Tab-separated table of C-alpha atoms in Angstrom:
chain	number	residue	atom	x	y	z
B	1	UNK	CA	147.666	8.578	-47.659
B	2	UNK	CA	144.213	9.361	-48.087
B	3	UNK	CA	143.103	11.842	-50.302
B	4	UNK	CA	140.297	14.669	-48.619
B	5	UNK	CA	139.019	16.497	-51.228
B	6	UNK	CA	137.528	20.279	-50.892
B	7	UNK	CA	135.922	20.782	-53.583
B	8	UNK	CA	134.667	23.088	-54.757
B	9	UNK	CA	136.511	25.825	-52.338
B	10	UNK	CA	140.104	24.289	-53.472
B	11	UNK	CA	140.261	27.701	-55.776
B	12	UNK	CA	139.589	29.931	-53.054
B	13	UNK	CA	141.687	28.094	-50.418
B	14	UNK	CA	144.587	28.364	-52.640
B	15	UNK	CA	144.134	31.796	-52.784
B	16	UNK	CA	143.149	32.152	-48.968
B	17	UNK	CA	146.664	30.329	-48.464
B	18	UNK	CA	148.649	32.190	-50.781
B	19	UNK	CA	147.946	35.301	-48.873
B	20	UNK	CA	147.990	34.066	-45.438
B	21	UNK	CA	151.725	33.649	-46.910
B	22	UNK	CA	152.054	36.859	-48.566
B	23	UNK	CA	151.164	37.909	-44.373
B	24	UNK	CA	153.524	35.682	-42.908
B	25	UNK	CA	156.287	36.813	-45.006
B	26	UNK	CA	155.907	40.641	-44.508
B	27	UNK	CA	155.492	40.125	-40.673
B	28	UNK	CA	158.688	37.927	-40.962
B	29	UNK	CA	160.367	40.613	-42.373
B	30	UNK	CA	158.814	42.823	-39.707
B	31	UNK	CA	160.138	40.706	-37.019
B	32	UNK	CA	156.974	40.293	-35.968
B	33	UNK	CA	157.313	36.892	-34.308
B	34	UNK	CA	156.076	34.649	-32.618
B	35	UNK	CA	152.102	36.345	-33.258
B	36	UNK	CA	150.055	33.258	-31.039
B	37	UNK	CA	147.349	32.489	-33.955
B	38	UNK	CA	147.601	30.767	-36.815
B	39	UNK	CA	145.906	32.873	-40.526
B	40	UNK	CA	142.563	33.439	-38.834
B	41	UNK	CA	143.873	36.178	-36.814
B	42	UNK	CA	145.735	38.357	-39.030
B	43	UNK	CA	142.916	38.745	-40.934
B	44	UNK	CA	140.283	38.862	-38.335
B	45	UNK	CA	140.104	39.783	-34.491
B	46	UNK	CA	139.432	36.403	-32.708
B	47	UNK	CA	137.060	35.400	-31.511
B	48	UNK	CA	134.130	37.186	-33.756
B	49	UNK	CA	132.237	39.306	-31.216
B	50	UNK	CA	128.474	40.046	-31.748
B	51	UNK	CA	126.737	42.215	-29.558
B	52	UNK	CA	122.671	43.924	-29.319
B	53	UNK	CA	121.367	45.663	-26.194
B	54	UNK	CA	117.939	46.052	-25.225
B	55	UNK	CA	116.312	48.627	-22.849
B	56	UNK	CA	118.087	46.786	-19.700
B	57	UNK	CA	121.133	45.045	-20.797
B	58	UNK	CA	123.914	44.447	-23.310
B	59	UNK	CA	124.909	41.227	-24.920
B	60	UNK	CA	127.800	39.681	-26.393
B	61	UNK	CA	128.182	36.990	-27.784
B	62	UNK	CA	130.918	34.878	-28.902
B	63	UNK	CA	132.048	31.191	-30.777
B	64	UNK	CA	134.805	29.046	-28.553
B	65	UNK	CA	134.054	25.639	-29.460
B	66	UNK	CA	136.053	23.554	-27.336
B	67	UNK	CA	136.671	26.110	-23.775
B	68	UNK	CA	135.307	26.346	-21.120
B	69	UNK	CA	134.692	29.045	-19.040
B	70	UNK	CA	137.886	28.221	-16.577
B	71	UNK	CA	140.265	28.684	-19.615
B	72	UNK	CA	138.227	32.268	-20.224
B	73	UNK	CA	138.992	36.007	-18.609
B	74	UNK	CA	136.040	37.395	-18.249
B	75	UNK	CA	135.873	41.762	-17.586
B	76	UNK	CA	134.242	44.581	-17.680
B	77	UNK	CA	136.815	48.194	-16.774
B	78	UNK	CA	136.082	51.287	-16.844
B	79	UNK	CA	132.025	51.004	-16.982
B	80	UNK	CA	131.862	49.953	-20.796
B	81	UNK	CA	135.048	48.147	-21.543
B	82	UNK	CA	134.119	44.077	-21.984
B	83	UNK	CA	137.451	42.322	-22.180
B	84	UNK	CA	137.430	38.371	-22.958
B	85	UNK	CA	140.675	36.827	-22.779
B	86	UNK	CA	141.832	33.422	-23.296
B	87	UNK	CA	143.486	30.453	-25.155
B	88	UNK	CA	142.860	27.951	-27.441
B	89	UNK	CA	144.846	24.905	-27.250
B	90	UNK	CA	145.449	22.713	-30.075
B	91	UNK	CA	144.294	18.874	-29.742
B	92	UNK	CA	147.513	16.390	-28.282
B	93	UNK	CA	148.430	14.292	-30.884
B	94	UNK	CA	151.281	12.354	-30.656
B	95	UNK	CA	151.429	10.170	-33.598
B	96	UNK	CA	150.204	10.607	-37.469
B	97	UNK	CA	149.969	13.476	-39.795
B	98	UNK	CA	148.468	16.104	-39.660
B	99	UNK	CA	145.828	16.301	-43.752
B	100	UNK	CA	143.964	19.237	-42.538
B	101	UNK	CA	143.998	22.334	-40.128
B	102	UNK	CA	141.648	25.173	-40.304
B	103	UNK	CA	140.741	25.766	-36.613
B	104	UNK	CA	142.838	28.661	-35.039
B	105	UNK	CA	144.460	28.222	-31.884
B	106	UNK	CA	146.569	30.106	-29.492
B	107	UNK	CA	146.583	32.944	-27.492
B	108	UNK	CA	143.260	35.844	-27.873
B	109	UNK	CA	142.928	38.964	-26.085
B	110	UNK	CA	139.663	41.373	-27.283
B	111	UNK	CA	138.662	44.593	-25.984
B	112	UNK	CA	135.190	45.918	-27.158
B	113	UNK	CA	133.866	48.850	-25.893
B	114	UNK	CA	130.312	49.463	-25.585
B	115	UNK	CA	128.268	52.646	-26.347
B	116	UNK	CA	126.961	52.423	-22.625
B	117	UNK	CA	128.238	52.099	-18.952
B	118	UNK	CA	127.395	48.977	-17.522
B	119	UNK	CA	127.173	46.929	-14.322
B	120	UNK	CA	130.830	45.582	-13.763
B	121	UNK	CA	129.788	43.859	-10.946
B	122	UNK	CA	126.609	42.339	-12.431
B	123	UNK	CA	127.755	40.991	-15.722
B	124	UNK	CA	127.171	37.324	-15.990
B	125	UNK	CA	128.365	34.900	-18.725
B	126	UNK	CA	127.609	31.183	-19.868
B	127	UNK	CA	129.558	28.996	-21.927
B	128	UNK	CA	127.173	26.307	-24.047
B	129	UNK	CA	127.835	24.257	-26.353
B	130	UNK	CA	131.342	26.072	-27.642
B	131	UNK	CA	128.825	29.734	-27.857
B	132	UNK	CA	129.635	32.408	-24.450
B	133	UNK	CA	126.709	34.720	-24.135
B	134	UNK	CA	127.394	37.430	-21.676
B	135	UNK	CA	124.716	39.607	-20.118
B	136	UNK	CA	125.489	43.333	-19.076
B	137	UNK	CA	122.787	45.260	-17.094
B	138	UNK	CA	123.136	49.106	-18.000
B	139	UNK	CA	123.445	51.453	-15.208
B	140	UNK	CA	120.707	53.182	-14.281
B	141	UNK	CA	121.881	56.810	-16.052
B	142	UNK	CA	122.071	54.669	-19.509
B	143	UNK	CA	118.937	52.703	-19.385
B	144	UNK	CA	115.593	54.724	-20.750
B	145	UNK	CA	113.428	56.358	-18.636
B	146	UNK	CA	110.102	57.098	-18.897
B	147	UNK	CA	109.453	60.830	-18.496
B	148	UNK	CA	106.055	61.502	-17.899
B	149	UNK	CA	104.577	64.643	-18.779
B	150	UNK	CA	102.500	66.264	-16.728
B	151	UNK	CA	98.998	68.051	-17.559
B	152	UNK	CA	99.629	71.829	-17.082
S	1	UNK	CA	139.401	43.733	-46.378
S	2	UNK	CA	136.989	43.351	-43.280
S	3	UNK	CA	134.540	41.260	-45.858
S	4	UNK	CA	136.930	38.708	-46.769
S	5	UNK	CA	137.692	38.543	-42.840
S	6	UNK	CA	134.321	37.468	-41.504
S	7	UNK	CA	133.329	35.295	-44.699
S	8	UNK	CA	136.875	33.328	-43.274
S	9	UNK	CA	135.473	32.828	-39.869
S	10	UNK	CA	133.590	30.065	-40.752
S	11	UNK	CA	134.859	28.770	-44.620
S	12	UNK	CA	132.602	30.040	-47.417
S	13	UNK	CA	128.821	29.839	-47.118
S	14	UNK	CA	127.661	25.988	-48.699
S	15	UNK	CA	125.283	26.048	-51.253
S	16	UNK	CA	124.944	22.712	-51.667
S	17	UNK	CA	121.596	22.071	-49.692
S	18	UNK	CA	119.348	24.516	-49.609
S	19	UNK	CA	118.424	24.157	-45.776
S	20	UNK	CA	115.784	26.585	-44.032
S	21	UNK	CA	118.568	30.119	-43.007
S	22	UNK	CA	121.981	30.306	-44.370
S	23	UNK	CA	124.263	27.106	-43.648
S	24	UNK	CA	128.176	27.898	-42.968
S	25	UNK	CA	130.472	24.710	-43.955
S	26	UNK	CA	132.527	24.450	-40.337
S	27	UNK	CA	136.481	24.393	-39.939
S	28	UNK	CA	138.182	20.674	-39.433
S	29	UNK	CA	141.571	19.563	-38.710
S	30	UNK	CA	142.034	15.797	-39.518
S	31	UNK	CA	144.948	13.578	-38.593
S	32	UNK	CA	145.856	10.878	-40.477
S	33	UNK	CA	147.306	7.961	-38.763
S	34	UNK	CA	148.041	4.372	-39.341
S	35	UNK	CA	144.705	3.098	-37.906
S	36	UNK	CA	142.604	5.832	-38.445
S	37	UNK	CA	141.630	9.711	-39.625
S	38	UNK	CA	140.577	11.903	-36.961
S	39	UNK	CA	138.443	14.403	-37.917
S	40	UNK	CA	138.035	17.521	-35.923
S	41	UNK	CA	135.175	20.119	-36.601
S	42	UNK	CA	134.207	23.569	-35.232
S	43	UNK	CA	130.283	22.848	-34.298
S	44	UNK	CA	129.494	25.771	-32.090
S	45	UNK	CA	125.972	26.399	-30.888
S	46	UNK	CA	125.086	22.212	-32.145
S	47	UNK	CA	124.167	20.152	-29.216
S	48	UNK	CA	125.081	16.419	-29.417
S	49	UNK	CA	121.198	14.983	-30.460
S	50	UNK	CA	121.338	17.174	-33.320
S	51	UNK	CA	124.342	16.788	-35.573
S	52	UNK	CA	123.858	14.200	-38.268
S	53	UNK	CA	127.021	11.635	-39.550
S	54	UNK	CA	126.725	10.116	-42.584
S	55	UNK	CA	129.003	7.906	-44.429
S	56	UNK	CA	128.166	6.320	-47.584
S	57	UNK	CA	130.837	4.993	-50.528
S	58	UNK	CA	133.454	7.310	-49.474
S	59	UNK	CA	131.791	10.827	-49.083
S	60	UNK	CA	131.496	11.607	-45.452
S	61	UNK	CA	128.414	14.738	-44.132
S	62	UNK	CA	128.049	15.897	-41.757
S	63	UNK	CA	125.020	17.815	-41.035
S	64	UNK	CA	124.437	20.093	-37.773
S	65	UNK	CA	122.082	21.797	-36.494
S	66	UNK	CA	121.955	24.848	-34.578
S	67	UNK	CA	119.866	25.889	-31.320
S	68	UNK	CA	118.042	28.916	-32.215
S	69	UNK	CA	119.514	31.413	-29.732
S	70	UNK	CA	116.815	34.115	-30.896
S	71	UNK	CA	118.371	37.883	-29.878
S	72	UNK	CA	116.921	40.767	-28.479
S	73	UNK	CA	116.692	44.423	-28.731
S	74	UNK	CA	119.103	45.674	-31.815
S	75	UNK	CA	122.497	45.339	-32.688
S	76	UNK	CA	125.567	46.849	-32.303
S	77	UNK	CA	128.271	45.257	-33.280
S	78	UNK	CA	128.165	42.286	-35.822
S	79	UNK	CA	130.623	39.711	-37.363
S	80	UNK	CA	129.399	36.578	-37.860
S	81	UNK	CA	126.290	35.656	-38.726
S	82	UNK	CA	124.658	31.709	-36.651
S	83	UNK	CA	123.441	29.359	-39.339
S	84	UNK	CA	123.160	25.466	-39.013
S	85	UNK	CA	126.822	23.625	-39.995
S	86	UNK	CA	126.810	21.220	-43.281
S	87	UNK	CA	129.653	19.954	-44.899
S	88	UNK	CA	130.879	16.872	-47.544
S	89	UNK	CA	134.351	15.459	-47.694
S	90	UNK	CA	135.559	12.821	-49.793
S	91	UNK	CA	136.847	9.877	-48.477
S	92	UNK	CA	139.492	8.378	-50.691
S	93	UNK	CA	140.457	5.594	-48.137
S	94	UNK	CA	139.358	2.605	-47.253
S	95	UNK	CA	137.325	3.006	-44.246
S	96	UNK	CA	135.836	0.402	-42.069
S	97	UNK	CA	131.990	2.291	-41.591
S	98	UNK	CA	131.120	0.133	-38.822
S	99	UNK	CA	133.568	0.849	-36.821
S	100	UNK	CA	132.692	4.816	-36.714
S	101	UNK	CA	132.589	7.031	-33.446
S	102	UNK	CA	131.820	10.246	-33.051
S	103	UNK	CA	131.837	12.861	-29.924
S	104	UNK	CA	130.657	15.946	-29.671
S	105	UNK	CA	132.220	17.967	-26.718
S	106	UNK	CA	131.327	21.794	-26.035
S	107	UNK	CA	130.859	22.116	-29.762
S	108	UNK	CA	133.477	20.194	-30.794
S	109	UNK	CA	133.060	17.317	-33.111
S	110	UNK	CA	135.752	14.376	-32.929
S	111	UNK	CA	135.521	12.173	-35.225
S	112	UNK	CA	136.873	8.543	-34.910
S	113	UNK	CA	137.120	6.575	-39.156
S	114	UNK	CA	138.746	3.495	-38.523
S	115	UNK	CA	140.857	2.451	-41.733
S	116	UNK	CA	139.716	-1.340	-42.930
S	117	UNK	CA	142.002	-4.281	-42.639
S	118	UNK	CA	145.204	-3.473	-45.414
S	119	UNK	CA	143.940	-5.035	-48.676
S	120	UNK	CA	147.474	-7.442	-49.158
S	121	UNK	CA	148.913	-5.947	-52.017
S	122	UNK	CA	149.373	-8.349	-54.932
S	123	UNK	CA	152.179	-9.774	-56.799
S	124	UNK	CA	151.562	-9.727	-60.452
S	125	UNK	CA	153.573	-12.092	-62.478
S	126	UNK	CA	154.647	-10.724	-65.811
S	127	UNK	CA	154.597	-13.277	-68.589
S	128	UNK	CA	157.310	-13.516	-70.742
S	129	UNK	CA	156.063	-13.973	-74.434
């Protein structure tokens, strides 16, 4: 059996592991079974998302390594609700022992409310090297308008 | 809580190597079979040509350089940081370093570390005095 050491974070891991166990116990008591994700989602929404805007677009980015666009459902509803849905599958391992398992797997559904309305039918998404980028053009009304000041 | 959650996404920030920006420790899975150790590492945003893997004296180092992704305008929500990935592992198992293979697909690195032919256990005879 190989021994892998993760110094100096072993201590931190132990702490996080303890916390996870406590959370698991808590959910067990509440009968929250079949929670689709492993511990990272117990404390954080998955996937983490960055959102930014410029004059014309709102951009959203998420890291989804190992996933393809066909594994994802991305849509905008109500003009400002961005929804990302999918399932990250764990690697197929027929034999062997897991020595370490840190990567999260399972189904997820994340909804983010955008501060401005966007053109739902013009939303574009691309996935490159496990990074999802979504470009959402702002509705005309949401774009800054240049106001011409007439000379009196 | 929010702070903890943020850090957990990619594990801890490593301080091992001062690189140009913040460096993150990638999340990994490790599976051991009779023949090899298989390591899966999440390296989102790293192209296959930008990953550097070294194995020396039982120490495995993974360094993934992230292609910069410039953002324009203002952040409305920032739940994670972008930076290179760096992590080292000490592997006590005897690895045949010439046969290590790696592939990087969709931001996931799969590293095959085949074990060296098992050294036959020696029988030690204890002499009686």
